[in-house]
Short mmCIF file of C-alpha atoms in Angstrom, two decimals:
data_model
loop_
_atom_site.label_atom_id
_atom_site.label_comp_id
_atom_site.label_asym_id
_atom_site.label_seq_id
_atom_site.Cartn_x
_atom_site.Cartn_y
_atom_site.Cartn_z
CA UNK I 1 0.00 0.00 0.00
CA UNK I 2 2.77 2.07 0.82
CA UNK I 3 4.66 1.30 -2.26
CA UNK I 4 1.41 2.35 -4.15
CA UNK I 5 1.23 6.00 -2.49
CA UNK I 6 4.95 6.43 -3.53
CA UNK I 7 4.13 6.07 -7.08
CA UNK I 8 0.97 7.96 -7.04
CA UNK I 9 2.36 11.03 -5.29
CA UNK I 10 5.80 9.72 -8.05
CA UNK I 11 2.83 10.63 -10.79
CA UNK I 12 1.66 13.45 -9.50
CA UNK I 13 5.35 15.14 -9.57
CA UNK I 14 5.42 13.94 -13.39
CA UNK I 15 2.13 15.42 -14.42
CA UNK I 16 3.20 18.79 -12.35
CA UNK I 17 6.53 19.09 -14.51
CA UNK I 18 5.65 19.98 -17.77
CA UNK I 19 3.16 22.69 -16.42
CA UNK I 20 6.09 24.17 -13.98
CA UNK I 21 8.29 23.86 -16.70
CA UNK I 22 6.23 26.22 -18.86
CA UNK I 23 7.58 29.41 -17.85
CA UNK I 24 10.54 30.99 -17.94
CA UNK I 25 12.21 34.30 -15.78
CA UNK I 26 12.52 37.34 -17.80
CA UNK I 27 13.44 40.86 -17.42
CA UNK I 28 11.81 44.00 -18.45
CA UNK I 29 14.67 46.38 -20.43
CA UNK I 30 12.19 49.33 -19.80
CA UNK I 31 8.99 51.37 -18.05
CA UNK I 32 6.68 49.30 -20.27
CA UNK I 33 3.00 49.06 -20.54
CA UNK I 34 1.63 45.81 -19.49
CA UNK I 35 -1.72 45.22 -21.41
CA UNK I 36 -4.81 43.72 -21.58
CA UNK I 37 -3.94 42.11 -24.86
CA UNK I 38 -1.24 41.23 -27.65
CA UNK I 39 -1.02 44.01 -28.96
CA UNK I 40 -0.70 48.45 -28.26
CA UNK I 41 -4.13 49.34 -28.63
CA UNK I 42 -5.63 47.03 -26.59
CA UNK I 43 -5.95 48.75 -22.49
CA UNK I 44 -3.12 49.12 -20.49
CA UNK I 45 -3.45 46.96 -16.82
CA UNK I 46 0.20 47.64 -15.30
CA UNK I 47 3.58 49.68 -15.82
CA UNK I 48 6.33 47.40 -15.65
CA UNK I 49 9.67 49.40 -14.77
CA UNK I 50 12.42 48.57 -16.49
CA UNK I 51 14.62 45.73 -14.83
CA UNK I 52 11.51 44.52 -12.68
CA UNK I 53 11.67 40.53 -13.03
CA UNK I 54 8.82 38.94 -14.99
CA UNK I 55 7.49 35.26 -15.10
CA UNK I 56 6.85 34.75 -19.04
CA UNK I 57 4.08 32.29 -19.36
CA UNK I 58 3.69 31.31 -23.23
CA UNK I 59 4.21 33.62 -26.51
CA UNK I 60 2.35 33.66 -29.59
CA UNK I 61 3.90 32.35 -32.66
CA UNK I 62 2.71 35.26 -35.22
CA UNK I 63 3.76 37.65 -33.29
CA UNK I 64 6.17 38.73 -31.00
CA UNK I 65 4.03 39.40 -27.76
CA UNK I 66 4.17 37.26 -24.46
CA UNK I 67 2.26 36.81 -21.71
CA UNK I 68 3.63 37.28 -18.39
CA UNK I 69 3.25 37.25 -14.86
CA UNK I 70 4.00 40.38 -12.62
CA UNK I 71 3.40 41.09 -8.75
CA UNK I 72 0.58 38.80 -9.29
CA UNK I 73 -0.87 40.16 -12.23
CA UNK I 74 -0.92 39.02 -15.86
CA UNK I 75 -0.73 40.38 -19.05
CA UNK I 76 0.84 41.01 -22.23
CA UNK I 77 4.06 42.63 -23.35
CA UNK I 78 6.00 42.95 -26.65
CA UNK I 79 9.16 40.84 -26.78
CA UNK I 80 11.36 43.61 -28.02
CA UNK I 81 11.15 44.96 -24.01
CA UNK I 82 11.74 41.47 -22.58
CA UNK I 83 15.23 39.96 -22.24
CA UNK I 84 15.79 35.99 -20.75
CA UNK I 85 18.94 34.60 -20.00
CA UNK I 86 20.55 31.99 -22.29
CA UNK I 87 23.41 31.00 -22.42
CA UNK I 88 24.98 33.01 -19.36
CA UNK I 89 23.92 36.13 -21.70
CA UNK I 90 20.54 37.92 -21.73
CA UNK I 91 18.61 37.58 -24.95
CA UNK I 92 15.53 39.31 -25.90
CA UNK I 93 12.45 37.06 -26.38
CA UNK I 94 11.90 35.94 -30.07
CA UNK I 95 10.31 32.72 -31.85
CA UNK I 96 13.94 31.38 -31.90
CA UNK I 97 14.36 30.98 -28.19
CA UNK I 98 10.93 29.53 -27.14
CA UNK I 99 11.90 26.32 -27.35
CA UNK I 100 15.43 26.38 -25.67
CA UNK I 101 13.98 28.76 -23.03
CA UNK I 102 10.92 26.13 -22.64
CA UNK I 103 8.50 29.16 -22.87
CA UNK I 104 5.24 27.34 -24.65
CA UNK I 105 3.66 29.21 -28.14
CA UNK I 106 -0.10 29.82 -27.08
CA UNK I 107 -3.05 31.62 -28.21
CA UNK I 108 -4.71 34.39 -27.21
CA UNK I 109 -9.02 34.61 -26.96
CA UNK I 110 -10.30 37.74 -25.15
CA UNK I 111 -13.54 36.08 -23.93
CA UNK I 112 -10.98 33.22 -22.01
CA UNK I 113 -8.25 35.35 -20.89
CA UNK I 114 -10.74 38.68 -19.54
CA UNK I 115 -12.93 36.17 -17.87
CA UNK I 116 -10.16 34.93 -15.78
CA UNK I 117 -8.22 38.19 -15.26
CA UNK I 118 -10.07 41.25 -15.96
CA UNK I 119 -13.41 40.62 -14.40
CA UNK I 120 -13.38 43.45 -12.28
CA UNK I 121 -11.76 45.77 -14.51
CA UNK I 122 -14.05 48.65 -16.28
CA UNK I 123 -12.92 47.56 -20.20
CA UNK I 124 -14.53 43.74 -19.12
CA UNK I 125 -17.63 45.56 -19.94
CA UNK I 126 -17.09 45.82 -23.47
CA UNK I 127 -15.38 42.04 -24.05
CA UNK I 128 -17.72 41.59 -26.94
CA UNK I 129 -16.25 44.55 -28.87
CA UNK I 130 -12.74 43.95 -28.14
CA UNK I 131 -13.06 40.08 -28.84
CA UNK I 132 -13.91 41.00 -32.56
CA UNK I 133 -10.11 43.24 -32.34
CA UNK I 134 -8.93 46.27 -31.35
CA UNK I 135 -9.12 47.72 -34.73
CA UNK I 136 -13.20 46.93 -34.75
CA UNK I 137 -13.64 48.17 -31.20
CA UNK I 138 -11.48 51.18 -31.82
CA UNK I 139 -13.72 51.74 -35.22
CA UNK I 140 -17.05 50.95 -33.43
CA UNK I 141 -15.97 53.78 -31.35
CA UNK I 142 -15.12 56.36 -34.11
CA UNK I 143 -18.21 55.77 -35.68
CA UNK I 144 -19.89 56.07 -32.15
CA UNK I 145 -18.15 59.18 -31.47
CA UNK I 146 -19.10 60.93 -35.48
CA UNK I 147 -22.82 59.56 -34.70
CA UNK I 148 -22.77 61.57 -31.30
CA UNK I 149 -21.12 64.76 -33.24
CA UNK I 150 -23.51 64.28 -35.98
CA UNK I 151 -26.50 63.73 -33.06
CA UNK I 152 -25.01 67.17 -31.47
CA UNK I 153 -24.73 69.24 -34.96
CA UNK I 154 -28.45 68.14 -35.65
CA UNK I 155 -29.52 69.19 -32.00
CA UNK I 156 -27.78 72.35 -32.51
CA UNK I 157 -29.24 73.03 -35.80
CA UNK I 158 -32.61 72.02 -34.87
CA UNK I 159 -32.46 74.64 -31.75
CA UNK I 160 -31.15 77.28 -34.28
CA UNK I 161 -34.23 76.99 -36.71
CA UNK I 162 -36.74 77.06 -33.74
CA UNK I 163 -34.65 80.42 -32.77
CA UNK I 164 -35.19 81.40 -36.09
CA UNK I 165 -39.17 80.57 -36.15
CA UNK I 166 -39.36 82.12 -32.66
CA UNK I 167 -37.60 85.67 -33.97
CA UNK I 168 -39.79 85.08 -37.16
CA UNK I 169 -43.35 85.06 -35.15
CA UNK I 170 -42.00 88.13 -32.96
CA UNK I 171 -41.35 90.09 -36.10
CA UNK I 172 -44.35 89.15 -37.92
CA UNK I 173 -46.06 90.02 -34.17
CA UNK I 174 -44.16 93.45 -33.77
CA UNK I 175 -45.32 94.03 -38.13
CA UNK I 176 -49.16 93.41 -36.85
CA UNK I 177 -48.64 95.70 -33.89
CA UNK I 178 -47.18 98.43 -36.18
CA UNK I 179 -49.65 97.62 -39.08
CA UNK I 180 -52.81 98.12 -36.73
CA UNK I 181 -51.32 101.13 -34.97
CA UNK I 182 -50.45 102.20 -38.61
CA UNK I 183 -54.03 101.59 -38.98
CA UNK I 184 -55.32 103.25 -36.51
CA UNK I 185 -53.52 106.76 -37.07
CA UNK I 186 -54.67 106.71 -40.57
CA UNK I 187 -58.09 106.00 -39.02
CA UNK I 188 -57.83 109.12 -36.86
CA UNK I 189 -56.67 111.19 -39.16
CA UNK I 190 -59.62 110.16 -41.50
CA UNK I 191 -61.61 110.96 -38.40
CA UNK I 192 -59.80 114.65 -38.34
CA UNK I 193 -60.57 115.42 -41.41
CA UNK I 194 -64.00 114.10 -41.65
CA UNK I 195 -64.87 116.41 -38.40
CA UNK I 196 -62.80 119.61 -40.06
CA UNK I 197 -65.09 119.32 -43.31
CA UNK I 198 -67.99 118.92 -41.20
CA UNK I 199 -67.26 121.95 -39.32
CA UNK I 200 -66.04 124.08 -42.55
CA UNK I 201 -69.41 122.64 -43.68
CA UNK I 202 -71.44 124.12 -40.75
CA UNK I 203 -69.55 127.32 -41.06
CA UNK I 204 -70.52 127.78 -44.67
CA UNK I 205 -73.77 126.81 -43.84
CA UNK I 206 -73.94 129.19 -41.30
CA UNK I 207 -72.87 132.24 -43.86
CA UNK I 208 -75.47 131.28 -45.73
CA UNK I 209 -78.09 132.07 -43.18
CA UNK I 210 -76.82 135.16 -42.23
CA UNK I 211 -77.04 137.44 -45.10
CA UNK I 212 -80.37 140.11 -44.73
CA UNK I 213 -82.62 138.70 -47.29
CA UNK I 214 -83.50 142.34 -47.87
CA UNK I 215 -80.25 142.21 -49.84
CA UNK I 216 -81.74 139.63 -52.49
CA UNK I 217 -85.47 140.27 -52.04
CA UNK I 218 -85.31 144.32 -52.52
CA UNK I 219 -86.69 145.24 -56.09
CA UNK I 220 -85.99 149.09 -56.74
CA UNK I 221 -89.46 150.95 -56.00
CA UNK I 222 -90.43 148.15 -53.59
CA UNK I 223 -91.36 150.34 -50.00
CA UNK I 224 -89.31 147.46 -48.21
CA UNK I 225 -86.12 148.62 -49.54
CA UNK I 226 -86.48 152.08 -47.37
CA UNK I 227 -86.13 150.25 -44.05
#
């Protein structure tokens, strides 16, 4: 029974080797961005200053980006700012020394690596973007950002033409106010002059009533023309 633990616990250190074996010290050659993906435009997690010790944990075979292990955290870093020793000399990280450095090739999936990393970082929100690529989410955005612009310019031009309509009622408001009181001072001076004839009217009526009649009814030789 004994002899049977031994080579259980014996298989257990087997199966456990490959996986510890799959990583390899490294050293960061400056202040470099540690990131939420393979590549600059996808969100920065950590700063890595330069000559902090990293734990590389796999690199992808198209391109020269790793993923590594710092104060905890994980994420991904170009292998132009990681050095490894080989050889008693320190060698920056490239396809050629994966294999003698035992540091695996792997693949990279946002959806597997944010779920286990990033869950409680603000970007995990929009996994669904940046698992499509950074180039998509980044023109997702654009377009997001030229809708709002073109959103704002419409707003703005919409608020303009009611301005405009608003100005357009007060004038034609202010052109009725001046048209009726235009109206109404022709009016009174149609009144004035209707009342001045009437009372030149009166007046000439009035002469006309004054003269003596003796002055159109006297006939010479008629008695009346002696008073």
């Amino acid at each position: 029974m004994k002899n049977l633990f031994v080579k259980i616990a014996a298989a257990g250190v087997l199966m456990l080797a490959p996986a510890i074996a799959q990583a390899a010290e490294g050293y960061s050659t400056a202040n470099v961005n540690m990131r939420a993906g393979p590549s600059t435009r996808y969100p920065a997690v950590a700063v890595i200053p330069a000559g902090s010790s990293v734990e590389i944990r796999g690199c992808l075979s198209d391109v020269n980006w790793c993923d590594v292990e710092f104060y905890g955290g994980r994420g991904w870093v170009s292998g132009q700012y990681v050095q490894a020793l080989y050889q008693q000399r320190r060698v920056y990280v490239g396809p050629q020394y994966y294999r003698p450095l035992g540091i695996p090739m792997i693949r990279f999936s946002v959806d597997n690596y944010w779920d286990r990393y990033y869950r409680n970082r603000d970007f995990y929100r929009e996994r669904d973007r940046w698992s499509r690529s950074p180039d998509y989410y980044y023109r997702d955005r654009d377009n997001r950002d030229r809708d709002r612009d073109r959103d704002n310019r419409d707003r703005d031009r919409n608020w303009r033409e009611r301005d405009r309509d608003r100005d357009g009622r007060d004038r034609d408001g202010r052109d009725r106010d001046r048209d009726w009181r235009d109206d109404n001072q022709r009016g009174d001076r149609q009144r004035g002059d209707l009342q001045r004839g009437d009372r030149q009217g009166d007046d000439r009526r009035g002469d006309d009533r004054r003269p003596d009649r003796r002055d159109f009814d006297c006939r010479p030789g008629d008695p009346s023309c002696g008073e």
